PDB file of C-alpha atoms and ligand atoms in Angstrom:
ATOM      1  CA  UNK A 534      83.627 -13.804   8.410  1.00 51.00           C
ATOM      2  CA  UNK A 535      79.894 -14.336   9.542  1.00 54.00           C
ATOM      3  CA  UNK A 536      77.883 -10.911  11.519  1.00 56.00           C
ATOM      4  CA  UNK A 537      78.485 -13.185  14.422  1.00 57.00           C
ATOM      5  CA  UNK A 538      81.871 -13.336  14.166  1.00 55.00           C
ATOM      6  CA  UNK A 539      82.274  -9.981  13.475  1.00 57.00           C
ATOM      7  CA  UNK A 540      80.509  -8.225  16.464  1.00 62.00           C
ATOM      8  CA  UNK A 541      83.258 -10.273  18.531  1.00 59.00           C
ATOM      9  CA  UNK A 542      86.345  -9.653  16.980  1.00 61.00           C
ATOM     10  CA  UNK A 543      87.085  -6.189  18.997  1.00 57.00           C
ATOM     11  CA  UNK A 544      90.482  -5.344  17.720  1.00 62.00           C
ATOM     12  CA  UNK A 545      89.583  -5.421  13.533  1.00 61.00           C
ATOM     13  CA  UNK A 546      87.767  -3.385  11.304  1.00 58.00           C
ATOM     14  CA  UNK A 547      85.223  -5.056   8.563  1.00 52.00           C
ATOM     15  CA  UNK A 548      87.991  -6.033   6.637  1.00 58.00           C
ATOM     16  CA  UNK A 549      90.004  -7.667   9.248  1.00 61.00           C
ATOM     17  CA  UNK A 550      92.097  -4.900   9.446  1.00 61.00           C
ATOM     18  CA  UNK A 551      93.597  -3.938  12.911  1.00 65.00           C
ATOM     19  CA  UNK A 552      91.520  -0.970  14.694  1.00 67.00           C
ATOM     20  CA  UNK A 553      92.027   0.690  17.550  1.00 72.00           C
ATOM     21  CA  UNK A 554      89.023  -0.064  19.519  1.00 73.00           C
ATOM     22  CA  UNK A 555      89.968   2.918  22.224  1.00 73.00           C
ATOM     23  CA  UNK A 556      89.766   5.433  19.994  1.00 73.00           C
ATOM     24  CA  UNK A 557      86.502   4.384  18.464  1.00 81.00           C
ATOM     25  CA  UNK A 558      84.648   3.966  21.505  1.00 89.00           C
ATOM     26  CA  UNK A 559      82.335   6.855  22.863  1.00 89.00           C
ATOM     27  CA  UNK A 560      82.057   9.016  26.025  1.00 89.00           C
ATOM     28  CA  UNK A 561      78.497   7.217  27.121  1.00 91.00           C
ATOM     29  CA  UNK A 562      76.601  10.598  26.713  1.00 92.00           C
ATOM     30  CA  UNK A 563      77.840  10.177  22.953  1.00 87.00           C
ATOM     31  CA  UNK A 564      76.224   6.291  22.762  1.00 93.00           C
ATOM     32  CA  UNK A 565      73.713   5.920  20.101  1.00 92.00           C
ATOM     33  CA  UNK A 566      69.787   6.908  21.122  1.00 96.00           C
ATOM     34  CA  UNK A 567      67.522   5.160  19.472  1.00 97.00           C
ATOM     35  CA  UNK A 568      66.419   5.526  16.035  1.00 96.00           C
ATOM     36  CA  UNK A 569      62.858   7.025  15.269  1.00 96.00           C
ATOM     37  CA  UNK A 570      61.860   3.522  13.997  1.00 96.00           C
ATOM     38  CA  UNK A 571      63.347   2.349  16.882  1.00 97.00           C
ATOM     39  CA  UNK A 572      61.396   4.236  19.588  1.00 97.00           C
ATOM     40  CA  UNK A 573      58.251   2.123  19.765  1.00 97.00           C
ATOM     41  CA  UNK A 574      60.044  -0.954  20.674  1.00 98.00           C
ATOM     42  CA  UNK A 575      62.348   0.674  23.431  1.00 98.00           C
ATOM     43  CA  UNK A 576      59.043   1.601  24.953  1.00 98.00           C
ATOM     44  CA  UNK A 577      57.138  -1.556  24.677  1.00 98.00           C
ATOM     45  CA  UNK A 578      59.893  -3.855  25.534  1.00 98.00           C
ATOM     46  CA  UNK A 579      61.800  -1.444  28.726  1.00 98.00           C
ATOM     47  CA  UNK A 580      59.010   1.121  29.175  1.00 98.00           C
ATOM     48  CA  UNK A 581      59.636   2.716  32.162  1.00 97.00           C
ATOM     49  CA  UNK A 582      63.293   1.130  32.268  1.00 98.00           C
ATOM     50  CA  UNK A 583      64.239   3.078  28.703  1.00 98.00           C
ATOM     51  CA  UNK A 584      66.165   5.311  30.653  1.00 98.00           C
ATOM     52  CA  UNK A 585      68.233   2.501  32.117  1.00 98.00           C
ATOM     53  CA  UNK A 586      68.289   0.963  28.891  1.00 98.00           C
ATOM     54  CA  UNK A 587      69.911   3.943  27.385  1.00 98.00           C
ATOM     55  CA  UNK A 588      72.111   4.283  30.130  1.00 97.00           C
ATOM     56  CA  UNK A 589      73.274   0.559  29.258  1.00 98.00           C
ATOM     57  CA  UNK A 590      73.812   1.486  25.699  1.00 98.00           C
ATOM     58  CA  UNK A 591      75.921   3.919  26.840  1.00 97.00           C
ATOM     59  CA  UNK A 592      78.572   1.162  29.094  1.00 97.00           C
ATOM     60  CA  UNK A 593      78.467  -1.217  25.452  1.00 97.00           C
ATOM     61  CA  UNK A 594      79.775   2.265  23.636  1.00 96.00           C
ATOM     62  CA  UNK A 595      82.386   3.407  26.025  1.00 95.00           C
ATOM     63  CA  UNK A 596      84.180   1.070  28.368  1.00 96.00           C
ATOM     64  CA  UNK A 597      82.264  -2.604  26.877  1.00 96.00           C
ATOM     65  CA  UNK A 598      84.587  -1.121  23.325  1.00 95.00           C
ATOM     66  CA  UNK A 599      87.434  -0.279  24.914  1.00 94.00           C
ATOM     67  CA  UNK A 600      87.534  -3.112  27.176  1.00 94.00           C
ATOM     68  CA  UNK A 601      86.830  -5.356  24.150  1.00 93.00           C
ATOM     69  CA  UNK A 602      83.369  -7.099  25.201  1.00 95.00           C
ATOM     70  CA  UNK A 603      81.764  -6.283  21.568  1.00 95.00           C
ATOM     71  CA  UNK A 604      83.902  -5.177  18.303  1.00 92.00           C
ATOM     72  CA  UNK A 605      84.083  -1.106  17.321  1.00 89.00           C
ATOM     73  CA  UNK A 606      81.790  -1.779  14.360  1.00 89.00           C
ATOM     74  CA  UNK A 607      78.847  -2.418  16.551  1.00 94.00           C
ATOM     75  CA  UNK A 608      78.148   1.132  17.956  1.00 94.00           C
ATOM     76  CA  UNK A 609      75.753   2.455  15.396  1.00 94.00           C
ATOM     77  CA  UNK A 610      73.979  -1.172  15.853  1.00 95.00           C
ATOM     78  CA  UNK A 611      73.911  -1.716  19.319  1.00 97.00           C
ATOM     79  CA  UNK A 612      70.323  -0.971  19.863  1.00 98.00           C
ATOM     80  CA  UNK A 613      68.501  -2.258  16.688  1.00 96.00           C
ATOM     81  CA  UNK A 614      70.958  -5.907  16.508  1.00 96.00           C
ATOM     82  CA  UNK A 615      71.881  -6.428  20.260  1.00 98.00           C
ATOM     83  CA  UNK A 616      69.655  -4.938  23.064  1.00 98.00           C
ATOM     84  CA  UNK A 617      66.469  -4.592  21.500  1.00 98.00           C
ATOM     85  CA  UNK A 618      66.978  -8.375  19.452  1.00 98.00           C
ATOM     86  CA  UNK A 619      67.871  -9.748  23.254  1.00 98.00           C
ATOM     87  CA  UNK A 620      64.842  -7.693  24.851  1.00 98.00           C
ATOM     88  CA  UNK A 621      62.523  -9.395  22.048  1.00 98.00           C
ATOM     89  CA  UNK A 622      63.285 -12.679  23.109  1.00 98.00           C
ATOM     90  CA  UNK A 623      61.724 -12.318  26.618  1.00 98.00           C
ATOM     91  CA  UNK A 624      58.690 -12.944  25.357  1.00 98.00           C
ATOM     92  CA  UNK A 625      59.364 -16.576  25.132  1.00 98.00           C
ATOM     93  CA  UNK A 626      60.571 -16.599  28.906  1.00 98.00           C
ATOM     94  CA  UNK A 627      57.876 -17.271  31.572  1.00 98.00           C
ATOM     95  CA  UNK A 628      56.356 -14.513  34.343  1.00 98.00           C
ATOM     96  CA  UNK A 629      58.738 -14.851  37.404  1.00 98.00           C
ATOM     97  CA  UNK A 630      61.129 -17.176  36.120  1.00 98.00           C
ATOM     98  CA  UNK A 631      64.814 -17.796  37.486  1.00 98.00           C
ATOM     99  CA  UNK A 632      67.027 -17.247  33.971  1.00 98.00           C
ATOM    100  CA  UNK A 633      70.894 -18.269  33.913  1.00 98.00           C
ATOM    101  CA  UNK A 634      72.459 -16.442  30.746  1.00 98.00           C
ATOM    102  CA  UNK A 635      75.062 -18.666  29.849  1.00 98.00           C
ATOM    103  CA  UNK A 636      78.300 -16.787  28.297  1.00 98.00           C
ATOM    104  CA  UNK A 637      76.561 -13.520  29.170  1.00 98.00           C
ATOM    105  CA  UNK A 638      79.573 -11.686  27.347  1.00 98.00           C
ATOM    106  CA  UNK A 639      78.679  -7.701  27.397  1.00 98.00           C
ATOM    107  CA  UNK A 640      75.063  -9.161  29.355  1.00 98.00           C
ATOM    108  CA  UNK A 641      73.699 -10.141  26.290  1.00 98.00           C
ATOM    109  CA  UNK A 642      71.116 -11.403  26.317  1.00 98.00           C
ATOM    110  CA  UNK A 643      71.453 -11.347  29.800  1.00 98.00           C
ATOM    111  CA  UNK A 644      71.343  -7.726  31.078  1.00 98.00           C
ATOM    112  CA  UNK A 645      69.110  -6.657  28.311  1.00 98.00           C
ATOM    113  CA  UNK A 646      66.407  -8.936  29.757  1.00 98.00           C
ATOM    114  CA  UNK A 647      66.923  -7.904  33.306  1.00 98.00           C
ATOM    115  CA  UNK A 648      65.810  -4.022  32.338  1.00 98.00           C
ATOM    116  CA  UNK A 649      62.877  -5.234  29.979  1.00 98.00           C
ATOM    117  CA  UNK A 650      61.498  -7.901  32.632  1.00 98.00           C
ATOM    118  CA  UNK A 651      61.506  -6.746  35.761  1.00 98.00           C
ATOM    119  CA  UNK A 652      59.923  -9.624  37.199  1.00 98.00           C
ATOM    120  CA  UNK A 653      62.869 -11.963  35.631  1.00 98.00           C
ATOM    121  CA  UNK A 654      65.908 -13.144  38.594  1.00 98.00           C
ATOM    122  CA  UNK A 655      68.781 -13.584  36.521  1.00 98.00           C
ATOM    123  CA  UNK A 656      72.107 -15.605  36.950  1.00 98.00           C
ATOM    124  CA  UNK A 657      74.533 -14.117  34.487  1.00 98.00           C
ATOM    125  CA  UNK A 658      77.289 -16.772  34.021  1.00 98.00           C
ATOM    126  CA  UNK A 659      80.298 -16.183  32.178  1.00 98.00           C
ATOM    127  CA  UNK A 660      84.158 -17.114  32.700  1.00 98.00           C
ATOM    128  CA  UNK A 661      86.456 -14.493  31.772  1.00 97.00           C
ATOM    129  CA  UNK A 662      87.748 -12.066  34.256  1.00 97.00           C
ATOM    130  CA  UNK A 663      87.740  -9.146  32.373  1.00 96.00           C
ATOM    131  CA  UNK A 664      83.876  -9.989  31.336  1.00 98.00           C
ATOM    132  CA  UNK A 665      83.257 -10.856  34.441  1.00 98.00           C
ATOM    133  CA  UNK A 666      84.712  -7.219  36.312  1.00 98.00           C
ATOM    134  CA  UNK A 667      82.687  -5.075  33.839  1.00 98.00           C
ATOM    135  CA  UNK A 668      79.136  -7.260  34.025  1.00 98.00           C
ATOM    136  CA  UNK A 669      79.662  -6.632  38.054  1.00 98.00           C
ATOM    137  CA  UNK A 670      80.303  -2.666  37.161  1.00 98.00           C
ATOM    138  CA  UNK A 671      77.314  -2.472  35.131  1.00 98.00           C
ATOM    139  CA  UNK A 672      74.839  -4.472  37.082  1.00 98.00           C
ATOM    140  CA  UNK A 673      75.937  -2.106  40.285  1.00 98.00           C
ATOM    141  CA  UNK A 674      75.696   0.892  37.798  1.00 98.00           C
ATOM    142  CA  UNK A 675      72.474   0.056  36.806  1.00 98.00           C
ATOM    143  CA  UNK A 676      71.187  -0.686  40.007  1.00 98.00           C
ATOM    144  CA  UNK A 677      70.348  -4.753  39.203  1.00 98.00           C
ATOM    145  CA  UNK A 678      72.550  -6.203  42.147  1.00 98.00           C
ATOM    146  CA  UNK A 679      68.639  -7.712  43.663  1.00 98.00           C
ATOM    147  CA  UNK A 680      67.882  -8.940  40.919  1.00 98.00           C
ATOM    148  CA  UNK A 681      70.898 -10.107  38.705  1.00 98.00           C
ATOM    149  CA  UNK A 682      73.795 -12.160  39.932  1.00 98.00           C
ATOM    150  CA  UNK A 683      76.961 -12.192  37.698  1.00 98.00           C
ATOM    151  CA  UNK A 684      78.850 -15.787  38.621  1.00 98.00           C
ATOM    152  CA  UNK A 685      82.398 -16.156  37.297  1.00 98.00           C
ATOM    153  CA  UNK A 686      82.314 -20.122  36.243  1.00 98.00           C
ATOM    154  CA  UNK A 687      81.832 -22.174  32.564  1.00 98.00           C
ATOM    155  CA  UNK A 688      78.415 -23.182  32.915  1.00 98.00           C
ATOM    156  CA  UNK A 689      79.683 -26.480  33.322  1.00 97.00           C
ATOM    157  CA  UNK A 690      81.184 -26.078  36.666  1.00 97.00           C
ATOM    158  CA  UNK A 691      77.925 -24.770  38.172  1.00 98.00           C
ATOM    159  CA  UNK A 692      75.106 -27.175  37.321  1.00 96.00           C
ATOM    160  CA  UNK A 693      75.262 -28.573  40.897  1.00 96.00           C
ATOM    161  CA  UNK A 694      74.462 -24.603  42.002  1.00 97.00           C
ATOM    162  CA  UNK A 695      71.939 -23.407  40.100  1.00 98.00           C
ATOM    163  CA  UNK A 696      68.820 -24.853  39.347  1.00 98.00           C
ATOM    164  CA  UNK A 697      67.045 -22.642  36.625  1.00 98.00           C
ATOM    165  CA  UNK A 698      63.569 -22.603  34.834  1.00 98.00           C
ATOM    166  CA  UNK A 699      65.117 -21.156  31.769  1.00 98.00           C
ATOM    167  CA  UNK A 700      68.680 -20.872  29.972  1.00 98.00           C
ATOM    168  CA  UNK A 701      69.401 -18.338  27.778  1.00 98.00           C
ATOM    169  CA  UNK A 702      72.468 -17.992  25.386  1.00 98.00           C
ATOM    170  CA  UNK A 703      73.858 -15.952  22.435  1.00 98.00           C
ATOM    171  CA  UNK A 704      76.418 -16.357  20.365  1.00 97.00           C
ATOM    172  CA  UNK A 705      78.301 -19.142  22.651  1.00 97.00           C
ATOM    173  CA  UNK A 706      78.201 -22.247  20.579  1.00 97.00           C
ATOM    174  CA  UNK A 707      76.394 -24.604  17.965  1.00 97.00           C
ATOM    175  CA  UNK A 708      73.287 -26.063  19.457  1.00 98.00           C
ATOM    176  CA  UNK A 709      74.558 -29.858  19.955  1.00 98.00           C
ATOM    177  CA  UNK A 710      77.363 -28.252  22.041  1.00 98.00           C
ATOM    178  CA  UNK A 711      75.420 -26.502  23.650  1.00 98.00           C
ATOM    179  CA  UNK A 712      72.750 -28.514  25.042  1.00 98.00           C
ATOM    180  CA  UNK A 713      74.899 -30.707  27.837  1.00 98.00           C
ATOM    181  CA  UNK A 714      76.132 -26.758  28.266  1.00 97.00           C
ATOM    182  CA  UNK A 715      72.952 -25.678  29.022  1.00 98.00           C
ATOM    183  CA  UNK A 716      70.404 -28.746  30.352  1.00 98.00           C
ATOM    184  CA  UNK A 717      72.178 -29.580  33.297  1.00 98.00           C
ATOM    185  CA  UNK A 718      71.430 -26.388  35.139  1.00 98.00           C
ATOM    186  CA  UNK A 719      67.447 -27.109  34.392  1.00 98.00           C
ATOM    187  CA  UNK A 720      67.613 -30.125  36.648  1.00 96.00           C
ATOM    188  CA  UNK A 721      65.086 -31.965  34.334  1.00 95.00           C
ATOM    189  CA  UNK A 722      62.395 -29.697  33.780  1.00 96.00           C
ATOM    190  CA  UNK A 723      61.838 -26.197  32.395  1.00 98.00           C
ATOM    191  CA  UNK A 724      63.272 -25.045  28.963  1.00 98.00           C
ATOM    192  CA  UNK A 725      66.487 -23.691  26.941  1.00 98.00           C
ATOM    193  CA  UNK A 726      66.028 -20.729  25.042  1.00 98.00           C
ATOM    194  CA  UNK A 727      68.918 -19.853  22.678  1.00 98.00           C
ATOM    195  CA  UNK A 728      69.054 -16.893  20.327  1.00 98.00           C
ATOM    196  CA  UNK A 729      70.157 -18.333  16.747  1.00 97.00           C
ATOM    197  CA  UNK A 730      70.565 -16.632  13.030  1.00 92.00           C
ATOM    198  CA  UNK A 731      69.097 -18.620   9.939  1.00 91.00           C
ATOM    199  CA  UNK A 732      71.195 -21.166  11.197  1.00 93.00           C
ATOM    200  CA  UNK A 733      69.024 -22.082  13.555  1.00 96.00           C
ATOM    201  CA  UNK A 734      66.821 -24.964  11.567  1.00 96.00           C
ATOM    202  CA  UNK A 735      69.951 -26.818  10.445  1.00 96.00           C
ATOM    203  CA  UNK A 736      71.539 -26.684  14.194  1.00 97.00           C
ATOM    204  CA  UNK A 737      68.162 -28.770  15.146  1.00 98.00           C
ATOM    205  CA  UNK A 738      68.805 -31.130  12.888  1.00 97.00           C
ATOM    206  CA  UNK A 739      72.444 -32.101  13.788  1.00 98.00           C
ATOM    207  CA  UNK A 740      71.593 -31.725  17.267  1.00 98.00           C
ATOM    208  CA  UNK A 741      68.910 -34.163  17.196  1.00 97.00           C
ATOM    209  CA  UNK A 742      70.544 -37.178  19.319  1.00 98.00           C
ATOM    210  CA  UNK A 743      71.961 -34.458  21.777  1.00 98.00           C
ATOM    211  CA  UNK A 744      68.443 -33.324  22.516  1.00 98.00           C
ATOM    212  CA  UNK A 745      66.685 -36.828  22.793  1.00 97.00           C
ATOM    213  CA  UNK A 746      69.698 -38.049  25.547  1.00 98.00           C
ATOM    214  CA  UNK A 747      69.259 -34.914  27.616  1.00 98.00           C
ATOM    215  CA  UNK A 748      65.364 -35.520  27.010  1.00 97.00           C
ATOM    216  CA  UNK A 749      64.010 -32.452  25.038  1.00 98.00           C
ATOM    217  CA  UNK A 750      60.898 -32.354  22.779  1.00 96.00           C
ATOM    218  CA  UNK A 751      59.014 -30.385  20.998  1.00 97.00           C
ATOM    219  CA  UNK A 752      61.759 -28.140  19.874  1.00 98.00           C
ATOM    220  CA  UNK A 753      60.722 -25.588  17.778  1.00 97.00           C
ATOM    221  CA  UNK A 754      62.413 -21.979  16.108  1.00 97.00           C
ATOM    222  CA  UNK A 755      60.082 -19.242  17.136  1.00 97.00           C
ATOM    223  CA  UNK A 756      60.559 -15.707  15.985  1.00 97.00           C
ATOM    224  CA  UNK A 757      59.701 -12.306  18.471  1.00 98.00           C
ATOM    225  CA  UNK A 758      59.592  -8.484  17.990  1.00 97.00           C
ATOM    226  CA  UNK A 759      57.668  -8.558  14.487  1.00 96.00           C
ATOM    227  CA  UNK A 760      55.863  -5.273  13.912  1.00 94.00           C
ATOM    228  CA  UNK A 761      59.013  -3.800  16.357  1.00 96.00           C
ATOM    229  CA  UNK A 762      62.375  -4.729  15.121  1.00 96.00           C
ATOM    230  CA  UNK A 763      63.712  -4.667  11.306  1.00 93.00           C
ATOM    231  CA  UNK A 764      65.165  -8.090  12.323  1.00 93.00           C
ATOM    232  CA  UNK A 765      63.257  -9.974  14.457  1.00 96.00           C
ATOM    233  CA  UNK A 766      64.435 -12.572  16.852  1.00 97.00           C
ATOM    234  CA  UNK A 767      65.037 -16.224  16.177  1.00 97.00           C
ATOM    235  CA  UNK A 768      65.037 -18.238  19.423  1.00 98.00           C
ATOM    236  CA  UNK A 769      64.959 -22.313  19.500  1.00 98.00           C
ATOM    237  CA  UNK A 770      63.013 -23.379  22.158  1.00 98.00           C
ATOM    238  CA  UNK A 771      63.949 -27.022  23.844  1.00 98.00           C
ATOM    239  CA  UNK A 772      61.255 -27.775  26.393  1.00 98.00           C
ATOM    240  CA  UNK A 773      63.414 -30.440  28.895  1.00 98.00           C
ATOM    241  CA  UNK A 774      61.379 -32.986  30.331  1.00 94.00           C
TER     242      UNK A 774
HETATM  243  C1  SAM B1995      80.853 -14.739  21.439  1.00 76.92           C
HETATM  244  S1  SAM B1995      80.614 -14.356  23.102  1.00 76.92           S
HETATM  245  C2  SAM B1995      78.898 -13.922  23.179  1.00 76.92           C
HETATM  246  C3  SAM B1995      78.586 -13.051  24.352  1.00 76.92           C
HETATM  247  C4  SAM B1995      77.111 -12.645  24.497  1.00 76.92           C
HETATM  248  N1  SAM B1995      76.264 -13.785  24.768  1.00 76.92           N
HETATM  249  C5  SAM B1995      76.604 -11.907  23.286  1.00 76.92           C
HETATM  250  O1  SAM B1995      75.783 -12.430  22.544  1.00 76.92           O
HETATM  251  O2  SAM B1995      77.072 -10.767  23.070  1.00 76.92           O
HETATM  252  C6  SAM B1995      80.615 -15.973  23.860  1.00 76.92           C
HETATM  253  C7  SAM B1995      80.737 -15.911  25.367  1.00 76.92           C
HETATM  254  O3  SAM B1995      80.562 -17.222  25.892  1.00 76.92           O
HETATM  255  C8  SAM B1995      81.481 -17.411  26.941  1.00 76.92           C
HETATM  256  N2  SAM B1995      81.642 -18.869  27.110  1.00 76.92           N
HETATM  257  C9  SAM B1995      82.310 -19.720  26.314  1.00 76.92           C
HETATM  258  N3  SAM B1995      82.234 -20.982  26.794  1.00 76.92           N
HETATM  259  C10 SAM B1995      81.474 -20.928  27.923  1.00 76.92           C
HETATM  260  C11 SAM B1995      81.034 -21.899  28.888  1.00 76.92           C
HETATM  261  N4  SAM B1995      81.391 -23.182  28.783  1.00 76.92           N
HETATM  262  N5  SAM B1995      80.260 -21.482  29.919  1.00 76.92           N
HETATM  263  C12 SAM B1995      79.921 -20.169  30.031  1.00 76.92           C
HETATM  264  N6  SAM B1995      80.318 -19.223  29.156  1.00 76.92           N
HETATM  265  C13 SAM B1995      81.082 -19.585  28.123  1.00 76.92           C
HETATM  266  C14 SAM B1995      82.719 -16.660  26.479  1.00 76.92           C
HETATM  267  O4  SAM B1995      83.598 -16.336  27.531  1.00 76.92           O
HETATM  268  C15 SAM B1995      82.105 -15.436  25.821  1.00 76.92           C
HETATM  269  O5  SAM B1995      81.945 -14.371  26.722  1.00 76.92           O
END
């Protein structure tokens, strides 16, 4: 089973074994703080938001567990491999843009960028109920509802809504899937910005027809949070237009 694959398989162990995710989870004063190596980039990327951050951290390790929006193994990683790799990839995202998160999950990398950008709007969309109920918790929680909408749809249904300057999405599917995902909400111009893995040069290259008939260039794989994170960010970039 890939790391992917793993972070999203709540109910087993790293074996496949059945855990139960419950009784793993953490009261959110108990959530991970970050590491000392971890410190510097909690304060460049949230900076006076590390507090909300933190408090974030704290819904993934308690009810995001239990509930079964990220797998039990992913406490002691949830800063290092989840917020702070989403927070990193703001940097590709442009001063005062409108960002839909597509399959925003746990608000990955959706919520994440809300607390590091505060000059971001965000559309979090995302079409399971149970996703959906906790994203609205957490957004209210962390006092986001002006700036972050959560919309209960497959991105699919809701290109004739939203008209974004960038997409973001982790985790949801292979590139050429997810480009006629994705592009329609862009309404011709403006860019996608997905967070890949090392897979991310050989997704290009079978996606390559997909991005030419939904009229992308330039694509490139950029990488963010060097010098910050032990892992930094891989994001494709598709430019549409
Ligand atoms: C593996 S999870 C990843 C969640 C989150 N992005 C992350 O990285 O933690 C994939 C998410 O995509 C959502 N999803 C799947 N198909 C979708 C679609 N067509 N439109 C919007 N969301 C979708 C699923 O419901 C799920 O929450």
């Amino acid at each position: 089973m890939s790391k992917e694959e793993q972070a999203f398989r709540p109910g087993t162990g790293p074996e496949g074994e059945r855990v139960d995710a419950a009784a793993i989870a953490v009261a959110p004063e108990d959530a991970p703080r970050p590491t000392a190596e971890e410190l510097p980039a909690v304060e460049h990327y949230f900076g006076e938001n590390a507090e909300l951050a933190q408090r974030y951290v704290g819904h993934l390790a308690s009810s995001g567990i239990e509930r079964g929006l990220l797998g039990p193994r992913e406490i002691p990683r949830l800063w290092g491999r989840h917020v702070l790799n989403c927070a990193a990839a703001g940097d590709a995202i442009p001063e005062g843009a409108l960002v839909a998160d597509v399959g925003s999950g746990a608000g990955l990398p959706g919520i994440a960028l809300a607390l590091a950008r505060p000059d971001l709007m965000m559309v979090l969309i995302e079409p399971l109920d149970r996703r959906v109920q906790w994203l609205d918790e957490v957004v209210e929680d962390l006092g986001l509802e002006r700036r972050v909408d959560v919309v209960r749809a497959r991105a699919e249904q809701v290109a004739d809504e939203i008209d974004a300057d960038v997409v973001t999405a982790r985790a949801v599917t292979a590139l050429r899937n997810l480009i006629p995902l994705t592009v329609p909400l862009l309404h011709g111009r403006g860019q996608l910005v997905a967070l890949k893995g090392r897979s991310a040069a050989e997704e290009i290259e079978k996606a390559q027809k997909i991005i030419r008939k939904f009229k992308g260039h330039d694509v490139s794989v950029e990488t963010f949070g060097e010098g910050f994170l032990e892992e930094p960010t891989t994001v494709v970039r598709v430019p549409i237009g």
